[in-house]
XYZ file of C-alpha atoms in Angstrom:
686
model
C -79.884 -179.515 -1.643
C -79.272 -177.393 1.454
C -82.261 -176.703 3.675
C -82.979 -174.247 6.439
C -85.634 -174.184 9.153
C -88.155 -172.904 6.634
C -87.144 -172.894 3.011
C -88.408 -172.289 -0.471
C -87.834 -175.208 -2.839
C -86.447 -172.810 -5.346
C -85.109 -173.928 -8.677
C -87.202 -177.036 -8.962
C -84.899 -178.941 -11.302
C -82.477 -181.810 -11.005
C -79.516 -182.445 -13.268
C -79.179 -185.906 -14.800
C -76.344 -187.557 -16.720
C -75.270 -185.781 -19.865
C -76.024 -188.472 -22.548
C -118.733 -161.073 -6.686
C -115.380 -160.714 -6.209
C -113.782 -163.230 -3.956
C -110.766 -161.623 -2.281
C -108.870 -164.866 -2.277
C -105.640 -163.310 -1.078
C -107.362 -162.434 2.180
C -108.990 -165.769 2.939
C -107.791 -168.879 4.703
C -109.185 -172.288 5.442
C -106.517 -173.500 7.799
C -104.742 -170.470 9.141
C -101.571 -169.438 7.314
C -103.241 -167.449 4.565
C -104.864 -165.298 7.232
C -101.696 -163.248 6.946
C -103.869 -160.826 5.038
C -105.845 -160.076 8.142
C -109.396 -158.792 7.800
C -109.457 -155.140 6.866
C -109.805 -153.106 10.034
C -112.393 -150.449 10.552
C -111.375 -146.798 10.955
C -111.117 -147.080 14.748
C -110.184 -150.720 15.122
C -106.789 -152.188 15.922
C -105.805 -155.162 13.779
C -104.514 -158.404 15.221
C -101.965 -160.118 12.977
C -103.346 -163.631 13.149
C -100.615 -166.230 13.002
C -97.779 -163.875 13.965
C -97.467 -165.905 17.173
C -96.245 -169.162 15.598
C -97.533 -172.582 16.629
C -94.056 -173.698 17.682
C -93.874 -170.940 20.302
C -95.558 -172.997 23.023
C -95.463 -172.467 26.813
C -93.529 -175.712 27.166
C -90.843 -174.393 24.809
C -90.668 -170.935 26.395
C -87.078 -170.072 27.369
C -87.869 -166.658 28.795
C -88.145 -163.087 27.611
C -85.798 -161.684 25.002
C -83.519 -159.035 26.479
C -84.787 -155.521 25.713
C -81.564 -154.459 24.006
C -81.389 -157.448 21.640
C -81.292 -156.193 18.026
C -84.355 -156.994 15.911
C -85.721 -156.251 12.452
C -89.137 -156.393 10.798
C -90.726 -155.626 7.447
C -94.103 -153.888 7.466
C -95.957 -154.529 4.212
C -98.216 -151.705 3.089
C -101.851 -152.425 2.343
C -102.229 -149.579 -0.094
C -105.672 -148.366 -1.065
C -108.785 -150.470 -1.491
C -107.611 -154.071 -0.951
C -111.061 -155.462 -1.736
C -111.268 -153.370 -4.888
C -107.903 -154.690 -6.068
C -109.014 -158.306 -5.670
C -112.329 -157.555 -7.399
C -110.660 -155.895 -10.377
C -108.046 -158.641 -10.644
C -110.896 -161.106 -11.049
C -112.906 -158.931 -13.429
C -110.082 -158.338 -15.926
C -109.107 -162.042 -15.807
C -112.567 -163.630 -15.972
C -113.304 -164.631 -19.570
C -117.031 -164.140 -18.934
C -116.632 -160.625 -17.554
C -117.285 -157.526 -19.671
C -114.073 -156.156 -18.140
C -111.986 -159.072 -19.416
C -108.651 -157.873 -20.773
C -109.228 -154.227 -19.840
C -105.961 -153.861 -18.002
C -104.715 -150.752 -16.228
C -101.458 -148.919 -16.800
C -98.766 -149.047 -14.139
C -99.391 -145.423 -13.195
C -103.139 -145.995 -12.916
C -102.578 -149.007 -10.660
C -100.325 -147.029 -8.349
C -102.785 -144.134 -8.190
C -105.755 -146.395 -7.525
C -104.285 -149.104 -5.304
C -100.802 -148.048 -4.199
C -99.915 -146.748 -0.758
C -100.365 -142.998 -0.489
C -97.705 -140.662 0.936
C -100.006 -140.093 3.885
C -100.206 -143.828 4.580
C -96.441 -144.231 4.358
C -95.913 -141.281 6.703
C -98.416 -142.606 9.230
C -96.763 -146.027 9.268
C -93.310 -144.473 9.504
C -94.348 -142.195 12.358
C -95.853 -145.114 14.270
C -92.708 -147.210 13.947
C -90.214 -144.463 14.714
C -92.373 -143.289 17.577
C -91.931 -146.713 19.156
C -88.156 -146.335 18.931
C -87.458 -148.210 15.699
C -85.281 -146.950 12.853
C -86.489 -147.073 9.251
C -83.788 -148.683 7.084
C -85.664 -148.909 3.776
C -88.930 -147.753 2.244
C -90.429 -148.924 -1.055
C -93.846 -148.803 -2.674
C -94.642 -152.062 -0.855
C -93.007 -152.028 2.568
C -91.230 -150.171 5.350
C -88.194 -151.988 6.783
C -87.204 -151.245 10.374
C -84.586 -152.243 12.909
C -84.001 -151.530 16.563
C -84.003 -153.050 20.026
C -86.519 -155.750 20.882
C -88.100 -153.446 23.447
C -89.034 -151.039 20.651
C -90.441 -153.869 18.557
C -92.560 -154.922 21.523
C -93.873 -151.371 21.978
C -94.766 -151.088 18.303
C -96.651 -154.364 18.091
C -98.156 -154.636 21.563
C -96.677 -158.037 22.348
C -93.743 -159.271 24.419
C -91.036 -161.269 22.673
C -89.754 -164.526 24.127
C -87.133 -167.094 23.218
C -88.431 -170.562 22.385
C -86.583 -173.850 22.179
C -86.976 -175.555 18.801
C -85.349 -178.623 17.191
C -82.854 -176.367 15.406
C -82.044 -174.081 18.314
C -83.568 -171.187 20.194
C -85.635 -168.655 18.266
C -87.399 -165.392 19.026
C -91.136 -164.928 18.505
C -94.002 -162.806 19.829
C -95.523 -164.397 22.931
C -98.962 -163.479 21.538
C -100.275 -162.357 18.173
C -98.923 -158.922 17.327
C -101.351 -156.012 17.059
C -101.263 -153.023 14.714
C -102.810 -149.911 16.309
C -106.038 -148.493 14.947
C -104.313 -145.359 13.631
C -102.487 -147.373 10.950
C -104.472 -150.627 10.833
C -105.948 -149.926 7.398
C -102.489 -149.091 6.026
C -100.740 -152.304 7.082
C -101.136 -155.500 5.064
C -98.877 -157.790 7.102
C -95.636 -157.819 9.061
C -92.758 -160.163 8.343
C -89.756 -161.028 10.444
C -91.339 -160.869 13.880
C -90.041 -164.393 14.405
C -86.365 -164.855 13.656
C -86.543 -168.261 11.966
C -84.704 -168.297 8.653
C -86.765 -168.359 5.476
C -84.853 -168.898 2.292
C -85.071 -170.505 -1.126
C -82.622 -173.272 -1.832
C -81.511 -174.517 -5.205
C -83.313 -177.488 -6.673
C -81.275 -177.644 -9.863
C -79.251 -180.331 -8.149
C -76.052 -181.596 -9.835
C -76.032 -185.310 -10.578
C -73.658 -186.107 -7.732
C -75.976 -184.359 -5.269
C -79.047 -186.193 -6.557
C -77.173 -189.480 -6.249
C -76.052 -188.557 -2.748
C -79.652 -187.837 -1.800
C -80.679 -191.278 -3.019
C -77.860 -192.894 -1.075
C -78.891 -191.087 2.111
C -82.527 -192.106 1.822
C -82.509 -195.657 0.502
C -78.796 -196.409 -0.032
C -79.345 -198.684 -3.058
C -76.047 -197.840 -4.721
C -73.934 -199.142 -1.873
C -74.384 -202.716 -3.057
C -74.802 -201.862 -6.714
C -72.573 -203.193 -9.451
C -69.495 -201.067 -10.106
C -69.914 -201.598 -13.843
C -72.710 -202.959 -16.055
C -72.908 -206.519 -17.210
C -70.779 -207.386 -20.225
C -73.944 -207.812 -22.303
C -74.853 -204.149 -21.779
C -73.115 -201.282 -23.617
C -69.849 -200.123 -22.076
C -70.659 -196.436 -22.654
C -73.602 -194.164 -21.749
C -76.533 -195.163 -23.959
C -79.954 -193.641 -24.648
C -82.865 -194.038 -27.042
C -82.107 -191.623 -29.891
C -85.061 -192.201 -32.189
C -87.908 -191.599 -29.787
C -89.038 -192.838 -26.425
C -88.507 -196.604 -26.157
C -86.696 -196.879 -29.497
C -83.713 -198.848 -28.134
C -84.233 -201.953 -26.024
C -81.868 -202.429 -23.094
C -80.648 -205.825 -24.223
C -78.683 -207.639 -21.570
C -80.424 -205.962 -18.653
C -82.218 -208.130 -16.087
C -85.984 -208.438 -16.374
C -87.727 -205.410 -14.964
C -91.306 -204.188 -15.035
C -91.750 -205.114 -18.684
C -90.443 -207.844 -20.971
C -88.086 -205.529 -22.837
C -87.479 -202.306 -20.935
C -85.950 -199.677 -23.241
C -83.123 -197.263 -22.541
C -84.183 -193.821 -21.362
C -84.523 -191.262 -24.160
C -81.642 -188.966 -24.988
C -82.152 -185.539 -23.405
C -84.660 -183.496 -25.378
C -83.667 -180.290 -27.146
C -85.931 -177.284 -27.813
C -86.657 -178.175 -31.447
C -88.146 -181.501 -30.307
C -90.269 -179.818 -27.658
C -91.510 -177.239 -30.161
C -92.582 -180.060 -32.464
C -94.249 -182.052 -29.690
C -96.306 -179.183 -28.337
C -97.407 -177.683 -31.648
C -95.163 -174.617 -31.676
C -93.562 -175.560 -34.995
C -96.870 -176.340 -36.686
C -98.443 -173.101 -35.465
C -95.404 -171.154 -36.692
C -95.328 -168.977 -33.595
C -92.286 -167.762 -31.693
C -93.711 -165.392 -29.105
C -93.225 -162.276 -31.220
C -94.413 -159.210 -29.352
C -94.431 -160.977 -25.982
C -92.166 -160.294 -23.000
C -91.248 -163.024 -20.534
C -89.543 -162.356 -17.202
C -87.622 -165.037 -15.329
C -86.993 -164.751 -11.600
C -84.247 -166.649 -9.807
C -81.563 -165.635 -7.308
C -78.291 -163.940 -8.271
C -77.134 -164.116 -11.898
C -74.839 -166.000 -14.258
C -72.416 -163.553 -15.898
C -72.179 -165.638 -19.077
C -75.910 -166.260 -19.472
C -76.567 -164.542 -22.784
C -73.418 -165.948 -24.367
C -74.221 -169.427 -23.047
C -77.792 -169.282 -24.333
C -76.589 -168.150 -27.744
C -73.970 -170.901 -27.849
C -76.549 -173.503 -26.812
C -78.989 -172.312 -29.492
C -76.369 -172.348 -32.218
C -75.132 -175.827 -31.282
C -78.657 -177.218 -31.595
C -79.723 -175.499 -34.796
C -81.717 -172.636 -33.282
C -81.420 -168.869 -33.559
C -79.479 -167.010 -30.859
C -80.876 -163.929 -29.176
C -81.001 -160.867 -31.402
C -79.374 -157.702 -30.144
C -81.467 -156.309 -27.281
C -83.767 -159.337 -27.111
C -82.292 -160.524 -23.810
C -81.733 -158.242 -20.829
C -80.933 -158.609 -17.157
C -81.597 -156.819 -13.887
C -79.019 -157.953 -11.344
C -77.270 -156.122 -8.512
C -74.179 -158.149 -7.540
C -73.066 -155.553 -4.989
C -76.235 -156.345 -2.990
C -76.100 -160.130 -3.154
C -76.344 -161.772 0.255
C -76.459 -165.238 1.852
C -74.630 -166.794 -1.094
C -73.201 -169.620 0.989
C -76.649 -170.573 2.285
C -78.444 -170.196 -1.025
C -75.956 -172.052 -3.177
C -75.320 -171.798 -6.901
C -78.336 -170.869 -9.034
C -76.489 -170.878 -12.364
C -78.008 -174.111 -13.646
C -81.523 -172.949 -12.851
C -81.066 -169.646 -14.618
C -79.632 -171.383 -17.672
C -82.491 -173.881 -17.696
C -85.158 -171.186 -17.436
C -83.654 -168.858 -20.026
C -82.933 -171.623 -22.541
C -86.396 -173.160 -22.157
C -88.184 -169.851 -22.695
C -85.992 -168.902 -25.649
C -86.114 -172.421 -27.038
C -89.925 -172.593 -27.145
C -90.525 -168.879 -27.823
C -87.482 -167.806 -29.844
C -88.970 -164.442 -30.838
C -90.070 -163.329 -27.373
C -88.118 -160.757 -25.413
C -86.653 -162.231 -22.238
C -85.682 -160.305 -19.117
C -83.924 -162.022 -16.258
C -84.465 -160.519 -12.792
C -82.088 -161.871 -10.176
C -83.153 -161.617 -6.541
C -80.392 -160.573 -4.146
C -80.714 -163.844 -2.242
C -82.936 -166.864 -1.971
C -84.679 -165.399 1.072
C -88.419 -164.845 0.813
C -88.287 -161.072 1.068
C -85.722 -160.804 -1.741
C -87.735 -163.023 -4.076
C -90.802 -160.920 -3.294
C -88.850 -157.766 -4.129
C -87.815 -159.257 -7.470
C -91.445 -160.022 -8.308
C -92.449 -156.518 -7.252
C -89.844 -155.031 -9.581
C -91.330 -156.861 -12.558
C -94.819 -155.629 -11.686
C -93.897 -152.066 -10.682
C -91.933 -151.520 -13.883
C -94.182 -153.723 -16.055
C -91.151 -155.564 -17.386
C -93.087 -158.502 -18.817
C -96.421 -160.044 -19.740
C -95.569 -163.473 -18.283
C -93.330 -164.214 -15.285
C -91.708 -167.649 -14.937
C -90.752 -168.862 -11.449
C -89.170 -172.236 -10.662
C -89.148 -172.175 -6.872
C -91.514 -172.918 -4.009
C -91.848 -174.230 -0.464
C -94.071 -176.268 1.784
C -96.674 -174.373 3.797
C -96.669 -176.654 6.844
C -93.713 -178.344 8.478
C -92.160 -179.584 11.674
C -90.788 -176.097 12.235
C -94.226 -174.516 11.900
C -96.433 -172.989 9.235
C -95.406 -170.568 6.543
C -95.040 -166.959 7.696
C -98.459 -165.368 7.077
C -96.754 -162.212 5.836
C -95.163 -164.130 2.948
C -98.561 -165.282 1.705
C -100.153 -161.865 2.029
C -97.298 -159.955 0.397
C -96.935 -162.404 -2.503
C -100.677 -162.486 -3.209
C -100.759 -158.701 -3.294
C -98.043 -158.705 -5.978
C -99.919 -161.328 -7.999
C -103.108 -159.253 -7.899
C -101.261 -156.060 -8.827
C -99.816 -157.964 -11.760
C -103.199 -159.324 -12.818
C -104.818 -155.887 -13.126
C -101.945 -154.831 -15.416
C -102.140 -157.939 -17.599
C -99.150 -159.727 -16.028
C -99.459 -163.439 -15.241
C -97.223 -165.575 -13.009
C -96.341 -169.239 -13.549
C -94.864 -171.354 -10.734
C -93.425 -174.841 -10.590
C -95.644 -177.152 -8.532
C -92.766 -179.114 -6.964
C -90.834 -182.347 -7.448
C -91.937 -184.305 -4.391
C -95.323 -185.764 -5.260
C -97.778 -184.815 -2.538
C -94.928 -183.333 -0.415
C -95.755 -185.740 2.407
C -93.271 -187.217 4.884
C -93.557 -190.500 2.988
C -92.470 -188.854 -0.259
C -89.722 -186.909 1.493
C -88.315 -190.084 3.039
C -86.818 -191.194 -0.277
C -87.428 -188.358 -2.761
C -84.308 -186.755 -4.204
C -85.799 -183.263 -4.292
C -88.037 -182.962 -1.252
C -88.219 -180.634 1.712
C -87.518 -182.996 4.574
C -89.219 -181.006 7.329
C -92.685 -181.548 5.861
C -95.203 -182.931 8.353
C -98.148 -183.626 6.058
C -99.218 -184.065 2.454
C -99.801 -180.600 1.013
C -99.700 -178.259 -1.959
C -96.625 -176.006 -2.088
C -96.433 -172.218 -1.991
C -96.610 -170.053 -4.132
C -97.976 -172.735 -6.460
C -101.075 -173.028 -4.249
C -101.954 -169.349 -4.575
C -105.272 -168.905 -6.377
C -103.639 -166.022 -8.262
C -100.892 -167.941 -10.082
C -100.685 -170.674 -12.701
C -99.381 -173.828 -11.060
C -97.415 -175.918 -13.570
C -96.979 -179.625 -12.908
C -94.816 -182.141 -14.725
C -95.277 -184.957 -17.215
C -93.180 -187.688 -18.760
C -93.201 -186.834 -22.451
C -92.749 -189.845 -24.732
C -91.707 -188.658 -28.199
C -92.680 -190.776 -31.169
C -89.452 -190.136 -33.083
C -86.218 -188.177 -33.148
C -87.910 -185.213 -34.840
C -90.090 -184.696 -31.788
C -93.551 -185.760 -32.944
C -95.867 -186.235 -29.996
C -96.282 -189.821 -28.853
C -97.705 -190.111 -25.347
C -97.590 -188.489 -21.933
C -98.018 -189.829 -18.437
C -97.718 -188.181 -15.059
C -94.225 -187.334 -13.830
C -93.121 -189.722 -11.095
C -90.354 -192.275 -10.904
C -89.598 -195.326 -8.789
C -85.908 -196.147 -8.892
C -83.846 -199.342 -8.700
C -80.194 -200.060 -9.500
C -78.401 -203.046 -10.945
C -77.625 -205.521 -8.173
C -74.068 -206.463 -7.269
C -74.428 -209.832 -9.013
C -75.911 -208.043 -12.057
C -78.835 -210.467 -12.198
C -81.611 -208.331 -10.732
C -82.670 -204.844 -9.678
C -82.461 -203.605 -6.110
C -84.731 -202.736 -4.523
C -87.559 -204.102 -6.656
C -90.095 -202.614 -6.910
C -88.088 -199.431 -6.666
C -88.407 -196.629 -4.155
C -89.944 -193.215 -4.894
C -87.175 -191.055 -6.304
C -88.631 -188.100 -8.158
C -91.996 -186.743 -9.188
C -94.221 -183.849 -10.043
C -96.037 -181.806 -7.439
C -99.648 -181.065 -6.673
C -102.564 -181.577 -4.365
C -105.562 -179.833 -2.875
C -104.611 -176.976 -0.557
C -106.465 -176.709 2.728
C -105.329 -173.086 2.947
C -107.447 -171.547 0.182
C -111.046 -171.867 -0.976
C -111.746 -172.970 -4.517
C -111.288 -170.065 -6.943
C -114.154 -169.252 -9.276
C -112.374 -170.498 -12.389
C -112.091 -174.096 -11.068
C -115.810 -174.388 -10.414
C -117.441 -176.938 -12.701
C -114.081 -178.337 -13.864
C -112.463 -179.701 -10.717
C -114.847 -182.348 -9.322
C -116.036 -181.896 -5.760
C -114.755 -185.382 -5.027
C -111.259 -183.924 -5.506
C -111.779 -180.366 -4.293
C -113.393 -181.206 -0.947
C -110.565 -183.422 0.305
C -107.285 -181.673 1.119
C -103.987 -183.355 0.344
C -103.592 -184.458 3.960
C -107.035 -186.090 3.944
C -108.849 -183.259 5.713
C -112.425 -183.058 4.449
C -113.989 -179.692 3.743
C -117.650 -178.762 3.546
C -116.795 -176.454 0.640
C -114.409 -176.946 -2.299
C -110.747 -175.932 -1.988
C -107.981 -174.788 -4.337
C -106.538 -177.695 -6.330
C -103.107 -177.777 -7.971
C -101.567 -177.937 -10.525
C -103.494 -176.097 -13.219
C -101.557 -177.464 -16.217
C -98.462 -179.572 -16.855
C -95.616 -179.967 -19.332
C -92.606 -182.196 -19.888
C -90.233 -182.296 -16.940
C -89.315 -185.829 -15.919
C -85.758 -186.834 -15.060
C -85.984 -189.948 -17.216
C -87.095 -187.880 -20.205
C -84.828 -184.968 -19.392
C -84.219 -181.692 -21.179
C -80.754 -180.601 -22.297
C -79.264 -177.429 -20.775
C -75.871 -175.791 -21.297
C -73.949 -173.164 -19.346
C -70.491 -172.149 -18.187
C -69.197 -173.269 -14.799
C -65.625 -172.915 -13.565
C -64.664 -171.383 -16.876
C -65.889 -174.265 -19.042
C -69.120 -174.641 -21.007
C -70.870 -178.019 -20.727
C -74.301 -179.540 -21.260
C -76.396 -182.001 -19.326
C -79.949 -183.203 -18.880
C -82.259 -181.548 -16.360
C -85.584 -182.616 -14.925
C -88.228 -181.165 -12.662
C -91.161 -178.824 -12.806
C -88.428 -176.193 -13.112
C -88.420 -177.348 -16.738
C -92.206 -177.271 -16.976
C -92.802 -173.732 -15.681
C -90.622 -171.875 -18.213
C -91.933 -174.174 -20.949
C -95.482 -173.089 -20.188
C -94.448 -169.438 -19.893
C -93.047 -169.767 -23.417
C -96.312 -171.326 -24.612
C -98.140 -168.307 -23.226
C -95.781 -166.057 -25.178
C -96.824 -167.925 -28.330
C -100.475 -167.439 -27.392
C -99.863 -163.707 -27.013
C -98.497 -163.639 -30.562
C -101.633 -165.424 -31.766
C -103.692 -162.712 -30.049
C -101.894 -160.033 -32.021
C -99.701 -159.024 -29.101
C -102.535 -158.577 -26.606
C -101.508 -159.711 -23.125
C -103.179 -162.735 -21.538
C -102.816 -161.516 -17.978
C -103.670 -164.011 -15.250
C -104.101 -167.125 -17.378
C -106.095 -169.523 -15.195
C -109.637 -168.512 -16.192
C -108.710 -168.981 -19.862
C -107.067 -172.323 -19.048
C -110.139 -173.753 -17.326
C -112.398 -172.335 -20.031
C -110.488 -174.607 -22.450
C -110.515 -177.719 -20.253
C -111.810 -180.763 -22.093
C -111.123 -179.283 -25.532
C -108.385 -179.914 -28.076
C -106.391 -177.088 -26.499
C -105.107 -179.596 -23.933
C -104.059 -183.231 -23.907
C -105.958 -184.937 -21.104
C -103.150 -186.981 -19.534
C -104.449 -190.326 -18.288
C -101.925 -192.817 -16.908
C -104.308 -195.761 -17.279
C -104.811 -195.087 -20.974
C -101.116 -194.869 -21.842
C -98.939 -196.573 -19.269
C -97.170 -199.874 -19.957
C -96.974 -199.302 -23.712
C -93.239 -198.738 -23.211
C -93.210 -196.581 -20.129
C -90.451 -197.906 -17.862
C -86.828 -197.295 -18.791
C -83.260 -198.333 -18.082
C -80.859 -195.439 -17.570
C -77.231 -196.153 -18.469
C -75.153 -193.080 -17.700
C -72.149 -191.794 -15.835
C -72.178 -190.404 -12.310
C -68.907 -188.960 -11.104
C -67.121 -190.688 -13.975
C -68.571 -194.094 -13.043
C -70.962 -195.864 -15.389
C -74.148 -196.885 -13.559
C -77.262 -198.782 -14.535
C -80.645 -197.835 -13.082
C -84.230 -198.881 -13.711
C -87.109 -196.411 -13.480
C -90.802 -197.141 -13.281
C -92.566 -194.062 -14.651
C -96.059 -192.721 -13.921
C -95.367 -193.623 -10.287
C -95.613 -190.298 -8.459
C -96.075 -190.354 -4.703
C -99.714 -189.713 -3.824
C -100.595 -188.293 -7.255
C -101.901 -189.900 -10.446
C -103.140 -188.644 -13.794
C -106.704 -189.699 -14.568
C -109.369 -188.738 -17.098
C -110.423 -185.132 -16.577
C -108.857 -182.840 -14.008
C -106.332 -184.461 -11.666
C -103.777 -183.304 -9.109
C -100.835 -184.673 -11.098
C -101.296 -182.788 -14.395
C -104.237 -180.411 -13.857
C -106.371 -180.037 -16.987
C -103.514 -181.531 -19.024
C -100.682 -180.436 -21.306
C -100.875 -178.111 -24.338
C -102.642 -179.908 -27.189
C -103.073 -179.651 -30.920
C -105.497 -176.705 -30.730
C -103.717 -174.737 -28.015
C -102.533 -171.869 -30.202
C -105.526 -171.906 -32.530
C -107.833 -171.454 -29.564
C -106.212 -168.090 -28.852
C -106.303 -167.027 -32.480
C -109.978 -167.842 -32.942
C -111.379 -166.556 -29.627
C -111.243 -163.212 -27.902
C -109.847 -164.964 -24.828
């Protein structure tokens, strides 16, 4: 998976072998979320806290940037009444509020909270008056370019070059300042530092996942070229449920008789496991948007082919639509191929909510600003009730903290969605606690992490963070058996075929979660997330007050209990297993579509308050590793990689820094959808 100086872990999925209102968006505990700077008074300039990055130190200063050096910036518009927007977003989402579910129309939201023509003109005049040229204007931002000298005049700060581990980069030598005349109209400013921020694919092909393992722990170098004669000579999996076929002939592992990994799950099995089939819901009347980068030209045909092959209904005419602009695609070499992620997301949503309308919105690149624009399009045009996103990034790394403008701009979109009844789901990550220890061997980690942490946007208090589980089906039909947290230690068959190496295995893949030191605890987690969890950030920092904990919920997503996906690449259609919380997020978005059907088509909006209101009830399985693990948890995977048959041993429920326990936990949140999930929406007003 390619990485840049600062990246989003987009497409959190990995391919496996084929067999009183709290304005949370404006608060910060540790700095980065202060991007939404305190609202300025009518005659007060506003300092953009954090716009001078931590890496821009005096020791790294390489001198002033030449005045004529070209520069760009994006000025995000605050709109009207930021505090009122946050207050209303809470009121319409809070199940105990008399305003619950009283959503506004798109036009009403723009009139009440959008930037006014006068605000846009004032911001434009300020920027052009400093010598900058406006290159784009939307309802959410003004984009400018020009010489660095003009940028310095506009923001009241000199710009210097700074030496960093990946080269020399430009940044303000002090925090930028927005003048009093437009301070109340500016939310945040992005791009003042020229470090690259992009989203990279995490739907990693098998060969790339294997290469990542070889780079980190190199176990395959000494591994057997072929399995022992007593093992099957072809790829083998457990067809009749998790643990149904013992790996006879394999060396002793964690258990007496480790089974083969299950065959990749198909949508009909997942529908059975999570109660969709029993509830007889398909998401009728619901609209689900999926956001990734770019677009697969054969997506609808591939999804229909996949559905037909596995006994499901294809999309009806007009049920699937796309918003893509290929003529504007950029940075394709850096961002990589997103086709597998799009196929995964679309086929998971359609597979678990076959009657829901699905709209795919492809960002023009994996860069932060393009993903934000894609989210804004969904909200501005009210394209959906639920928005599935399988991408994210660390907030703190060796190259510095997340750009404060990213946090502010994204949170504003989430709040604008909430007041219209639009909810966002995000994958929580595939790297355990996202610490350097996890990243040292994890196949899908951001290697520039410098601490354990919760990822962004999953950590936002205004989104539903979806973690992963290892789903253990009881039979081939898909009846629910058990679940444990998603996290795998990996070993391979030794060269002499008599043992596993290394043993115990190294951390290879996991879910994501943790307590974020960047946001206070949102109201809906109070009384559900214990203070013992909420007052200790992922990196061990203790807080006097509770913090935001992630994930909120979880669903199946493990590599060793993978989900089948099919799409066309290089002119040929093929299928393979995928794992990651990239599987979990669209699964949960589909579950929400089913809940909307149970509510008679009424939108759920921002789902978290309703989720925590159901914690501890039959609406969710409380995943507890201690109660389930070792029944038949660990598996032998016998599959092909690059045409070579390989044998690997996985210890499950072994995430890095995270574990599922009774009650809320930072591996699976309040749990996975349970037997009463859909009924709870049919029988209650929320």
